[in-house]
C-alpha cells in the first residue's frame, strides 16, 4: 500500500484528506503519528509557500510522500484578513466561535461581504519537484453563525447558490465544492496521471 503523510495535526483536515485518499489505496498518516514533534516554521508570505514548506520538510526528514495544505479565509472588506494568519487570527489557541463573533461584529455595518476560502495543497514526493495545487471557494460572510457540520470559519461562510453556510452542507457536498476539495481533486488527478 502507498504511504502518504498529511502534514497537519488538525483532526478535521486529516479526516477530509483520509476520506479522499484512502479509497485510492493510500495508507494515510499525519503529524500525530510521528514519534517526535515536527518543528516546521511557516514563514511564507502566501498559502502556496507555506504549503510547500510543510510538505518539503516531511519529505526530506521522513523520506516519504507528503501532502500539506495551507488554507484560510480572505474577507475583502477586511483587506483580505485573516488570510494566511487564519489559524492564528486573534491568538493561536483562540476558539473559533470567538473569532467568528469578532468578524461578524467588525462587519456589522459593512455592505461588501464578499469573501473566499483559499486552499493551497503541496505534494512532495522523494526525488521529485514539489507540486502545488490551489482551490478557491467564493462566498460571502453571513450575518450570523449557523451550522454544525463544518469547522473553523465554516459557520459564517455563506454560499448564495446553496442558501446556507458551509457548516450547513453535508460533508459529502462540502468535500465536492470546498476550496480544499477542489485543490485535492487536482492532486488526485495528478497522482492518477503519474501512476502513483
mmCIF file of the C-alpha atoms, coordinates in Angstrom:
data_MODEL
# 
_entry.id   MODEL 
# 
loop_
_atom_site.group_PDB 
_atom_site.id 
_atom_site.type_symbol 
_atom_site.label_atom_id 
_atom_site.label_alt_id 
_atom_site.label_comp_id 
_atom_site.label_asym_id 
_atom_site.label_entity_id 
_atom_site.label_seq_id 
_atom_site.pdbx_PDB_ins_code 
_atom_site.Cartn_x 
_atom_site.Cartn_y 
_atom_site.Cartn_z 
_atom_site.occupancy 
_atom_site.B_iso_or_equiv 
_atom_site.pdbx_formal_charge 
_atom_site.auth_seq_id 
_atom_site.auth_comp_id 
_atom_site.auth_asym_id 
_atom_site.auth_atom_id 
_atom_site.pdbx_PDB_model_num 
ATOM 1   C CA . UNK A 1 1   ? 0.000   0.000  0.000   1.00 0.00 ? 1   UNK A CA 1 
ATOM 2   C CA . UNK A 1 2   ? 1.245   3.505  -0.855  1.00 0.00 ? 2   UNK A CA 1 
ATOM 3   C CA . UNK A 1 3   ? 2.049   5.609  2.183   1.00 0.00 ? 3   UNK A CA 1 
ATOM 4   C CA . UNK A 1 4   ? 1.407   9.314  2.406   1.00 0.00 ? 4   UNK A CA 1 
ATOM 5   C CA . UNK A 1 5   ? 1.638   11.726 5.332   1.00 0.00 ? 5   UNK A CA 1 
ATOM 6   C CA . UNK A 1 6   ? -0.762  14.606 5.868   1.00 0.00 ? 6   UNK A CA 1 
ATOM 7   C CA . UNK A 1 7   ? 1.354   17.401 7.322   1.00 0.00 ? 7   UNK A CA 1 
ATOM 8   C CA . UNK A 1 8   ? -1.217  18.504 9.882   1.00 0.00 ? 8   UNK A CA 1 
ATOM 9   C CA . UNK A 1 9   ? -2.417  17.911 13.433  1.00 0.00 ? 9   UNK A CA 1 
ATOM 10  C CA . UNK A 1 10  ? -5.861  19.381 12.635  1.00 0.00 ? 10  UNK A CA 1 
ATOM 11  C CA . UNK A 1 11  ? -8.240  16.451 13.166  1.00 0.00 ? 11  UNK A CA 1 
ATOM 12  C CA . UNK A 1 12  ? -10.893 17.886 10.815  1.00 0.00 ? 12  UNK A CA 1 
ATOM 13  C CA . UNK A 1 13  ? -8.413  18.360 7.949   1.00 0.00 ? 13  UNK A CA 1 
ATOM 14  C CA . UNK A 1 14  ? -6.983  14.863 8.468   1.00 0.00 ? 14  UNK A CA 1 
ATOM 15  C CA . UNK A 1 15  ? -10.476 13.333 8.239   1.00 0.00 ? 15  UNK A CA 1 
ATOM 16  C CA . UNK A 1 16  ? -11.212 15.245 4.997   1.00 0.00 ? 16  UNK A CA 1 
ATOM 17  C CA . UNK A 1 17  ? -7.949  14.065 3.432   1.00 0.00 ? 17  UNK A CA 1 
ATOM 18  C CA . UNK A 1 18  ? -8.464  10.460 4.551   1.00 0.00 ? 18  UNK A CA 1 
ATOM 19  C CA . UNK A 1 19  ? -11.968 10.409 3.044   1.00 0.00 ? 19  UNK A CA 1 
ATOM 20  C CA . UNK A 1 20  ? -10.482 11.329 -0.328  1.00 0.00 ? 20  UNK A CA 1 
ATOM 21  C CA . UNK A 1 21  ? -7.154  9.448  -0.305  1.00 0.00 ? 21  UNK A CA 1 
ATOM 22  C CA . UNK A 1 22  ? -7.932  6.099  1.337   1.00 0.00 ? 22  UNK A CA 1 
ATOM 23  C CA . UNK A 1 23  ? -10.337 4.978  -1.451  1.00 0.00 ? 23  UNK A CA 1 
ATOM 24  C CA . UNK A 1 24  ? -7.369  5.373  -3.851  1.00 0.00 ? 24  UNK A CA 1 
ATOM 25  C CA . UNK A 1 25  ? -5.339  2.860  -1.870  1.00 0.00 ? 25  UNK A CA 1 
ATOM 26  C CA . UNK A 1 26  ? -3.244  5.229  0.230   1.00 0.00 ? 26  UNK A CA 1 
ATOM 27  C CA . UNK A 1 27  ? -2.274  4.451  3.796   1.00 0.00 ? 27  UNK A CA 1 
ATOM 28  C CA . UNK A 1 28  ? -2.690  7.876  5.362   1.00 0.00 ? 28  UNK A CA 1 
ATOM 29  C CA . UNK A 1 29  ? -0.776  9.068  8.413   1.00 0.00 ? 29  UNK A CA 1 
ATOM 30  C CA . UNK A 1 30  ? -0.404  12.525 9.937   1.00 0.00 ? 30  UNK A CA 1 
ATOM 31  C CA . UNK A 1 31  ? 1.925   14.536 12.140  1.00 0.00 ? 31  UNK A CA 1 
ATOM 32  C CA . UNK A 1 32  ? 0.102   12.994 15.104  1.00 0.00 ? 32  UNK A CA 1 
ATOM 33  C CA . UNK A 1 33  ? 1.694   9.646  14.174  1.00 0.00 ? 33  UNK A CA 1 
ATOM 34  C CA . UNK A 1 34  ? 5.269   10.988 14.345  1.00 0.00 ? 34  UNK A CA 1 
ATOM 35  C CA . UNK A 1 35  ? 7.358   9.975  17.358  1.00 0.00 ? 35  UNK A CA 1 
ATOM 36  C CA . UNK A 1 36  ? 8.936   13.418 17.551  1.00 0.00 ? 36  UNK A CA 1 
ATOM 37  C CA . UNK A 1 37  ? 7.401   16.844 17.235  1.00 0.00 ? 37  UNK A CA 1 
ATOM 38  C CA . UNK A 1 38  ? 7.907   18.380 13.799  1.00 0.00 ? 38  UNK A CA 1 
ATOM 39  C CA . UNK A 1 39  ? 9.087   21.938 14.274  1.00 0.00 ? 39  UNK A CA 1 
ATOM 40  C CA . UNK A 1 40  ? 8.101   23.473 10.951  1.00 0.00 ? 40  UNK A CA 1 
ATOM 41  C CA . UNK A 1 41  ? 8.421   27.223 10.647  1.00 0.00 ? 41  UNK A CA 1 
ATOM 42  C CA . UNK A 1 42  ? 5.703   28.524 8.335   1.00 0.00 ? 42  UNK A CA 1 
ATOM 43  C CA . UNK A 1 43  ? 7.415   31.738 7.264   1.00 0.00 ? 43  UNK A CA 1 
ATOM 44  C CA . UNK A 1 44  ? 5.999   32.035 3.747   1.00 0.00 ? 44  UNK A CA 1 
ATOM 45  C CA . UNK A 1 45  ? 4.012   35.037 2.586   1.00 0.00 ? 45  UNK A CA 1 
ATOM 46  C CA . UNK A 1 46  ? 1.391   33.080 0.616   1.00 0.00 ? 46  UNK A CA 1 
ATOM 47  C CA . UNK A 1 47  ? -0.709  29.951 1.133   1.00 0.00 ? 47  UNK A CA 1 
ATOM 48  C CA . UNK A 1 48  ? 1.334   28.277 -1.609  1.00 0.00 ? 48  UNK A CA 1 
ATOM 49  C CA . UNK A 1 49  ? 4.692   28.999 0.035   1.00 0.00 ? 49  UNK A CA 1 
ATOM 50  C CA . UNK A 1 50  ? 3.557   27.757 3.443   1.00 0.00 ? 50  UNK A CA 1 
ATOM 51  C CA . UNK A 1 51  ? 2.117   24.542 1.981   1.00 0.00 ? 51  UNK A CA 1 
ATOM 52  C CA . UNK A 1 52  ? 5.391   23.861 0.146   1.00 0.00 ? 52  UNK A CA 1 
ATOM 53  C CA . UNK A 1 53  ? 7.491   24.497 3.288   1.00 0.00 ? 53  UNK A CA 1 
ATOM 54  C CA . UNK A 1 54  ? 5.470   21.948 5.281   1.00 0.00 ? 54  UNK A CA 1 
ATOM 55  C CA . UNK A 1 55  ? 5.395   19.236 2.605   1.00 0.00 ? 55  UNK A CA 1 
ATOM 56  C CA . UNK A 1 56  ? 9.105   19.587 1.784   1.00 0.00 ? 56  UNK A CA 1 
ATOM 57  C CA . UNK A 1 57  ? 10.034  19.321 5.461   1.00 0.00 ? 57  UNK A CA 1 
ATOM 58  C CA . UNK A 1 58  ? 8.319   15.937 5.915   1.00 0.00 ? 58  UNK A CA 1 
ATOM 59  C CA . UNK A 1 59  ? 9.518   14.576 2.578   1.00 0.00 ? 59  UNK A CA 1 
ATOM 60  C CA . UNK A 1 60  ? 13.118  15.461 3.443   1.00 0.00 ? 60  UNK A CA 1 
ATOM 61  C CA . UNK A 1 61  ? 13.022  14.360 7.096   1.00 0.00 ? 61  UNK A CA 1 
ATOM 62  C CA . UNK A 1 62  ? 10.913  11.208 6.741   1.00 0.00 ? 62  UNK A CA 1 
ATOM 63  C CA . UNK A 1 63  ? 11.790  10.229 3.161   1.00 0.00 ? 63  UNK A CA 1 
ATOM 64  C CA . UNK A 1 64  ? 8.174   9.679  2.252   1.00 0.00 ? 64  UNK A CA 1 
ATOM 65  C CA . UNK A 1 65  ? 5.407   11.207 0.176   1.00 0.00 ? 65  UNK A CA 1 
ATOM 66  C CA . UNK A 1 66  ? 3.843   14.169 1.971   1.00 0.00 ? 66  UNK A CA 1 
ATOM 67  C CA . UNK A 1 67  ? 0.849   16.343 1.352   1.00 0.00 ? 67  UNK A CA 1 
ATOM 68  C CA . UNK A 1 68  ? 0.403   19.698 3.082   1.00 0.00 ? 68  UNK A CA 1 
ATOM 69  C CA . UNK A 1 69  ? -2.410  22.178 2.969   1.00 0.00 ? 69  UNK A CA 1 
ATOM 70  C CA . UNK A 1 70  ? -2.283  25.825 3.868   1.00 0.00 ? 70  UNK A CA 1 
ATOM 71  C CA . UNK A 1 71  ? -5.642  27.423 3.744   1.00 0.00 ? 71  UNK A CA 1 
ATOM 72  C CA . UNK A 1 72  ? -7.627  30.294 5.091   1.00 0.00 ? 72  UNK A CA 1 
ATOM 73  C CA . UNK A 1 73  ? -10.351 32.853 4.731   1.00 0.00 ? 73  UNK A CA 1 
ATOM 74  C CA . UNK A 1 74  ? -9.947  36.119 2.829   1.00 0.00 ? 74  UNK A CA 1 
ATOM 75  C CA . UNK A 1 75  ? -12.518 38.835 3.559   1.00 0.00 ? 75  UNK A CA 1 
ATOM 76  C CA . UNK A 1 76  ? -12.415 41.690 1.051   1.00 0.00 ? 76  UNK A CA 1 
ATOM 77  C CA . UNK A 1 77  ? -13.769 44.370 3.395   1.00 0.00 ? 77  UNK A CA 1 
ATOM 78  C CA . UNK A 1 78  ? -11.054 43.484 5.941   1.00 0.00 ? 78  UNK A CA 1 
ATOM 79  C CA . UNK A 1 79  ? -8.197  43.865 3.448   1.00 0.00 ? 79  UNK A CA 1 
ATOM 80  C CA . UNK A 1 80  ? -8.202  40.074 2.841   1.00 0.00 ? 80  UNK A CA 1 
ATOM 81  C CA . UNK A 1 81  ? -7.801  39.294 6.551   1.00 0.00 ? 81  UNK A CA 1 
ATOM 82  C CA . UNK A 1 82  ? -7.379  36.877 8.218   1.00 0.00 ? 82  UNK A CA 1 
ATOM 83  C CA . UNK A 1 83  ? -5.633  35.365 5.143   1.00 0.00 ? 83  UNK A CA 1 
ATOM 84  C CA . UNK A 1 84  ? -2.521  33.291 5.820   1.00 0.00 ? 84  UNK A CA 1 
ATOM 85  C CA . UNK A 1 85  ? -2.968  34.038 9.521   1.00 0.00 ? 85  UNK A CA 1 
ATOM 86  C CA . UNK A 1 86  ? -6.421  32.393 9.634   1.00 0.00 ? 86  UNK A CA 1 
ATOM 87  C CA . UNK A 1 87  ? -5.426  29.690 12.141  1.00 0.00 ? 87  UNK A CA 1 
ATOM 88  C CA . UNK A 1 88  ? -3.601  32.150 14.396  1.00 0.00 ? 88  UNK A CA 1 
ATOM 89  C CA . UNK A 1 89  ? -6.037  35.048 13.986  1.00 0.00 ? 89  UNK A CA 1 
ATOM 90  C CA . UNK A 1 90  ? -6.778  36.754 17.331  1.00 0.00 ? 90  UNK A CA 1 
ATOM 91  C CA . UNK A 1 91  ? -4.389  34.344 19.064  1.00 0.00 ? 91  UNK A CA 1 
ATOM 92  C CA . UNK A 1 92  ? -3.095  30.845 18.308  1.00 0.00 ? 92  UNK A CA 1 
ATOM 93  C CA . UNK A 1 93  ? -5.463  28.928 20.601  1.00 0.00 ? 93  UNK A CA 1 
ATOM 94  C CA . UNK A 1 94  ? -8.442  31.260 20.292  1.00 0.00 ? 94  UNK A CA 1 
ATOM 95  C CA . UNK A 1 95  ? -11.784 29.495 19.974  1.00 0.00 ? 95  UNK A CA 1 
ATOM 96  C CA . UNK A 1 96  ? -13.396 29.807 16.525  1.00 0.00 ? 96  UNK A CA 1 
ATOM 97  C CA . UNK A 1 97  ? -16.744 30.800 17.990  1.00 0.00 ? 97  UNK A CA 1 
ATOM 98  C CA . UNK A 1 98  ? -15.000 33.867 19.389  1.00 0.00 ? 98  UNK A CA 1 
ATOM 99  C CA . UNK A 1 99  ? -13.132 34.526 16.111  1.00 0.00 ? 99  UNK A CA 1 
ATOM 100 C CA . UNK A 1 100 ? -16.375 34.257 14.134  1.00 0.00 ? 100 UNK A CA 1 
ATOM 101 C CA . UNK A 1 101 ? -18.195 36.554 16.562  1.00 0.00 ? 101 UNK A CA 1 
ATOM 102 C CA . UNK A 1 102 ? -15.432 39.190 16.268  1.00 0.00 ? 102 UNK A CA 1 
ATOM 103 C CA . UNK A 1 103 ? -15.554 39.043 12.451  1.00 0.00 ? 103 UNK A CA 1 
ATOM 104 C CA . UNK A 1 104 ? -19.348 39.445 12.428  1.00 0.00 ? 104 UNK A CA 1 
ATOM 105 C CA . UNK A 1 105 ? -19.013 42.426 14.769  1.00 0.00 ? 105 UNK A CA 1 
ATOM 106 C CA . UNK A 1 106 ? -16.342 44.024 12.557  1.00 0.00 ? 106 UNK A CA 1 
ATOM 107 C CA . UNK A 1 107 ? -18.630 43.641 9.518   1.00 0.00 ? 107 UNK A CA 1 
ATOM 108 C CA . UNK A 1 108 ? -21.767 44.797 11.330  1.00 0.00 ? 108 UNK A CA 1 
ATOM 109 C CA . UNK A 1 109 ? -22.269 47.890 9.151   1.00 0.00 ? 109 UNK A CA 1 
ATOM 110 C CA . UNK A 1 110 ? -20.451 46.571 6.067   1.00 0.00 ? 110 UNK A CA 1 
ATOM 111 C CA . UNK A 1 111 ? -22.378 46.012 2.833   1.00 0.00 ? 111 UNK A CA 1 
ATOM 112 C CA . UNK A 1 112 ? -19.475 44.388 0.978   1.00 0.00 ? 112 UNK A CA 1 
ATOM 113 C CA . UNK A 1 113 ? -19.381 40.910 2.496   1.00 0.00 ? 113 UNK A CA 1 
ATOM 114 C CA . UNK A 1 114 ? -17.573 39.075 -0.323  1.00 0.00 ? 114 UNK A CA 1 
ATOM 115 C CA . UNK A 1 115 ? -15.051 36.509 0.846   1.00 0.00 ? 115 UNK A CA 1 
ATOM 116 C CA . UNK A 1 116 ? -13.366 33.337 -0.235  1.00 0.00 ? 116 UNK A CA 1 
ATOM 117 C CA . UNK A 1 117 ? -11.736 30.270 1.188   1.00 0.00 ? 117 UNK A CA 1 
ATOM 118 C CA . UNK A 1 118 ? -8.352  29.533 -0.418  1.00 0.00 ? 118 UNK A CA 1 
ATOM 119 C CA . UNK A 1 119 ? -6.511  26.222 -0.151  1.00 0.00 ? 119 UNK A CA 1 
ATOM 120 C CA . UNK A 1 120 ? -3.040  25.519 -1.467  1.00 0.00 ? 120 UNK A CA 1 
ATOM 121 C CA . UNK A 1 121 ? -2.016  21.869 -1.329  1.00 0.00 ? 121 UNK A CA 1 
ATOM 122 C CA . UNK A 1 122 ? 1.612   20.889 -1.845  1.00 0.00 ? 122 UNK A CA 1 
ATOM 123 C CA . UNK A 1 123 ? 2.529   17.356 -2.871  1.00 0.00 ? 123 UNK A CA 1 
ATOM 124 C CA . UNK A 1 124 ? 6.143   16.445 -2.098  1.00 0.00 ? 124 UNK A CA 1 
ATOM 125 C CA . UNK A 1 125 ? 7.474   13.148 -3.422  1.00 0.00 ? 125 UNK A CA 1 
ATOM 126 C CA . UNK A 1 126 ? 11.030  11.928 -2.746  1.00 0.00 ? 126 UNK A CA 1 
ATOM 127 C CA . UNK A 1 127 ? 13.378  12.789 -5.632  1.00 0.00 ? 127 UNK A CA 1 
ATOM 128 C CA . UNK A 1 128 ? 10.772  14.892 -7.407  1.00 0.00 ? 128 UNK A CA 1 
ATOM 129 C CA . UNK A 1 129 ? 9.974   18.572 -7.646  1.00 0.00 ? 129 UNK A CA 1 
ATOM 130 C CA . UNK A 1 130 ? 7.163   19.620 -5.300  1.00 0.00 ? 130 UNK A CA 1 
ATOM 131 C CA . UNK A 1 131 ? 3.839   20.416 -6.963  1.00 0.00 ? 131 UNK A CA 1 
ATOM 132 C CA . UNK A 1 132 ? 1.352   22.941 -5.552  1.00 0.00 ? 132 UNK A CA 1 
ATOM 133 C CA . UNK A 1 133 ? -2.356  22.982 -6.405  1.00 0.00 ? 133 UNK A CA 1 
ATOM 134 C CA . UNK A 1 134 ? -4.798  25.771 -5.466  1.00 0.00 ? 134 UNK A CA 1 
ATOM 135 C CA . UNK A 1 135 ? -8.559  25.644 -4.921  1.00 0.00 ? 135 UNK A CA 1 
ATOM 136 C CA . UNK A 1 136 ? -10.900 28.569 -4.205  1.00 0.00 ? 136 UNK A CA 1 
ATOM 137 C CA . UNK A 1 137 ? -14.480 28.662 -2.906  1.00 0.00 ? 137 UNK A CA 1 
ATOM 138 C CA . UNK A 1 138 ? -16.184 32.044 -3.322  1.00 0.00 ? 138 UNK A CA 1 
ATOM 139 C CA . UNK A 1 139 ? -18.907 33.209 -0.983  1.00 0.00 ? 139 UNK A CA 1 
ATOM 140 C CA . UNK A 1 140 ? -19.714 35.932 1.492   1.00 0.00 ? 140 UNK A CA 1 
ATOM 141 C CA . UNK A 1 141 ? -19.777 36.455 5.222   1.00 0.00 ? 141 UNK A CA 1 
ATOM 142 C CA . UNK A 1 142 ? -23.143 35.611 6.748   1.00 0.00 ? 142 UNK A CA 1 
ATOM 143 C CA . UNK A 1 143 ? -24.948 37.839 9.248   1.00 0.00 ? 143 UNK A CA 1 
ATOM 144 C CA . UNK A 1 144 ? -24.981 35.196 11.970  1.00 0.00 ? 144 UNK A CA 1 
ATOM 145 C CA . UNK A 1 145 ? -23.361 31.896 12.889  1.00 0.00 ? 145 UNK A CA 1 
ATOM 146 C CA . UNK A 1 146 ? -25.168 28.833 11.504  1.00 0.00 ? 146 UNK A CA 1 
ATOM 147 C CA . UNK A 1 147 ? -24.493 25.122 11.047  1.00 0.00 ? 147 UNK A CA 1 
ATOM 148 C CA . UNK A 1 148 ? -22.891 22.233 12.892  1.00 0.00 ? 148 UNK A CA 1 
ATOM 149 C CA . UNK A 1 149 ? -21.154 20.262 10.119  1.00 0.00 ? 149 UNK A CA 1 
ATOM 150 C CA . UNK A 1 150 ? -18.116 22.403 9.440   1.00 0.00 ? 150 UNK A CA 1 
ATOM 151 C CA . UNK A 1 151 ? -15.257 23.738 11.494  1.00 0.00 ? 151 UNK A CA 1 
ATOM 152 C CA . UNK A 1 152 ? -13.269 26.937 11.732  1.00 0.00 ? 152 UNK A CA 1 
ATOM 153 C CA . UNK A 1 153 ? -14.930 29.744 9.789   1.00 0.00 ? 153 UNK A CA 1 
ATOM 154 C CA . UNK A 1 154 ? -17.481 27.476 8.067   1.00 0.00 ? 154 UNK A CA 1 
ATOM 155 C CA . UNK A 1 155 ? -20.428 28.668 10.231  1.00 0.00 ? 155 UNK A CA 1 
ATOM 156 C CA . UNK A 1 156 ? -20.077 32.274 8.971   1.00 0.00 ? 156 UNK A CA 1 
ATOM 157 C CA . UNK A 1 157 ? -19.215 31.491 5.329   1.00 0.00 ? 157 UNK A CA 1 
ATOM 158 C CA . UNK A 1 158 ? -22.416 31.836 3.288   1.00 0.00 ? 158 UNK A CA 1 
ATOM 159 C CA . UNK A 1 159 ? -22.847 30.176 -0.109  1.00 0.00 ? 159 UNK A CA 1 
ATOM 160 C CA . UNK A 1 160 ? -25.509 32.063 -2.054  1.00 0.00 ? 160 UNK A CA 1 
ATOM 161 C CA . UNK A 1 161 ? -26.127 29.282 -4.594  1.00 0.00 ? 161 UNK A CA 1 
ATOM 162 C CA . UNK A 1 162 ? -26.900 26.791 -1.789  1.00 0.00 ? 162 UNK A CA 1 
ATOM 163 C CA . UNK A 1 163 ? -28.688 29.247 0.504   1.00 0.00 ? 163 UNK A CA 1 
ATOM 164 C CA . UNK A 1 164 ? -26.718 28.140 3.533   1.00 0.00 ? 164 UNK A CA 1 
ATOM 165 C CA . UNK A 1 165 ? -23.361 28.363 5.274   1.00 0.00 ? 165 UNK A CA 1 
ATOM 166 C CA . UNK A 1 166 ? -20.532 25.969 4.585   1.00 0.00 ? 166 UNK A CA 1 
ATOM 167 C CA . UNK A 1 167 ? -21.234 24.405 8.010   1.00 0.00 ? 167 UNK A CA 1 
ATOM 168 C CA . UNK A 1 168 ? -24.788 23.542 6.911   1.00 0.00 ? 168 UNK A CA 1 
ATOM 169 C CA . UNK A 1 169 ? -23.644 21.453 3.944   1.00 0.00 ? 169 UNK A CA 1 
ATOM 170 C CA . UNK A 1 170 ? -23.348 17.674 4.178   1.00 0.00 ? 170 UNK A CA 1 
ATOM 171 C CA . UNK A 1 171 ? -19.705 16.522 4.493   1.00 0.00 ? 171 UNK A CA 1 
ATOM 172 C CA . UNK A 1 172 ? -20.000 14.919 1.037   1.00 0.00 ? 172 UNK A CA 1 
ATOM 173 C CA . UNK A 1 173 ? -21.222 18.117 -0.614  1.00 0.00 ? 173 UNK A CA 1 
ATOM 174 C CA . UNK A 1 174 ? -18.621 20.198 1.198   1.00 0.00 ? 174 UNK A CA 1 
ATOM 175 C CA . UNK A 1 175 ? -15.787 17.900 0.024   1.00 0.00 ? 175 UNK A CA 1 
ATOM 176 C CA . UNK A 1 176 ? -17.108 18.226 -3.523  1.00 0.00 ? 176 UNK A CA 1 
ATOM 177 C CA . UNK A 1 177 ? -17.270 22.040 -3.680  1.00 0.00 ? 177 UNK A CA 1 
ATOM 178 C CA . UNK A 1 178 ? -14.878 23.287 -0.997  1.00 0.00 ? 178 UNK A CA 1 
ATOM 179 C CA . UNK A 1 179 ? -11.568 25.040 -1.626  1.00 0.00 ? 179 UNK A CA 1 
ATOM 180 C CA . UNK A 1 180 ? -9.729  22.044 -0.156  1.00 0.00 ? 180 UNK A CA 1 
ATOM 181 C CA . UNK A 1 181 ? -11.875 19.632 -2.133  1.00 0.00 ? 181 UNK A CA 1 
ATOM 182 C CA . UNK A 1 182 ? -11.123 21.462 -5.399  1.00 0.00 ? 182 UNK A CA 1 
ATOM 183 C CA . UNK A 1 183 ? -7.378  21.550 -4.701  1.00 0.00 ? 183 UNK A CA 1 
ATOM 184 C CA . UNK A 1 184 ? -7.364  17.904 -3.664  1.00 0.00 ? 184 UNK A CA 1 
ATOM 185 C CA . UNK A 1 185 ? -9.207  16.872 -6.843  1.00 0.00 ? 185 UNK A CA 1 
ATOM 186 C CA . UNK A 1 186 ? -6.263  18.376 -8.766  1.00 0.00 ? 186 UNK A CA 1 
ATOM 187 C CA . UNK A 1 187 ? -3.850  16.418 -6.559  1.00 0.00 ? 187 UNK A CA 1 
ATOM 188 C CA . UNK A 1 188 ? -5.759  13.187 -7.136  1.00 0.00 ? 188 UNK A CA 1 
ATOM 189 C CA . UNK A 1 189 ? -5.834  13.771 -10.901 1.00 0.00 ? 189 UNK A CA 1 
ATOM 190 C CA . UNK A 1 190 ? -2.059  14.324 -10.846 1.00 0.00 ? 190 UNK A CA 1 
ATOM 191 C CA . UNK A 1 191 ? -1.488  11.155 -8.794  1.00 0.00 ? 191 UNK A CA 1 
ATOM 192 C CA . UNK A 1 192 ? -3.584  9.108  -11.237 1.00 0.00 ? 192 UNK A CA 1 
ATOM 193 C CA . UNK A 1 193 ? -1.866  10.582 -14.309 1.00 0.00 ? 193 UNK A CA 1 
ATOM 194 C CA . UNK A 1 194 ? 1.536   9.920  -12.751 1.00 0.00 ? 194 UNK A CA 1 
ATOM 195 C CA . UNK A 1 195 ? 0.595   6.351  -11.877 1.00 0.00 ? 195 UNK A CA 1 
ATOM 196 C CA . UNK A 1 196 ? 1.331   6.922  -8.198  1.00 0.00 ? 196 UNK A CA 1 
# 
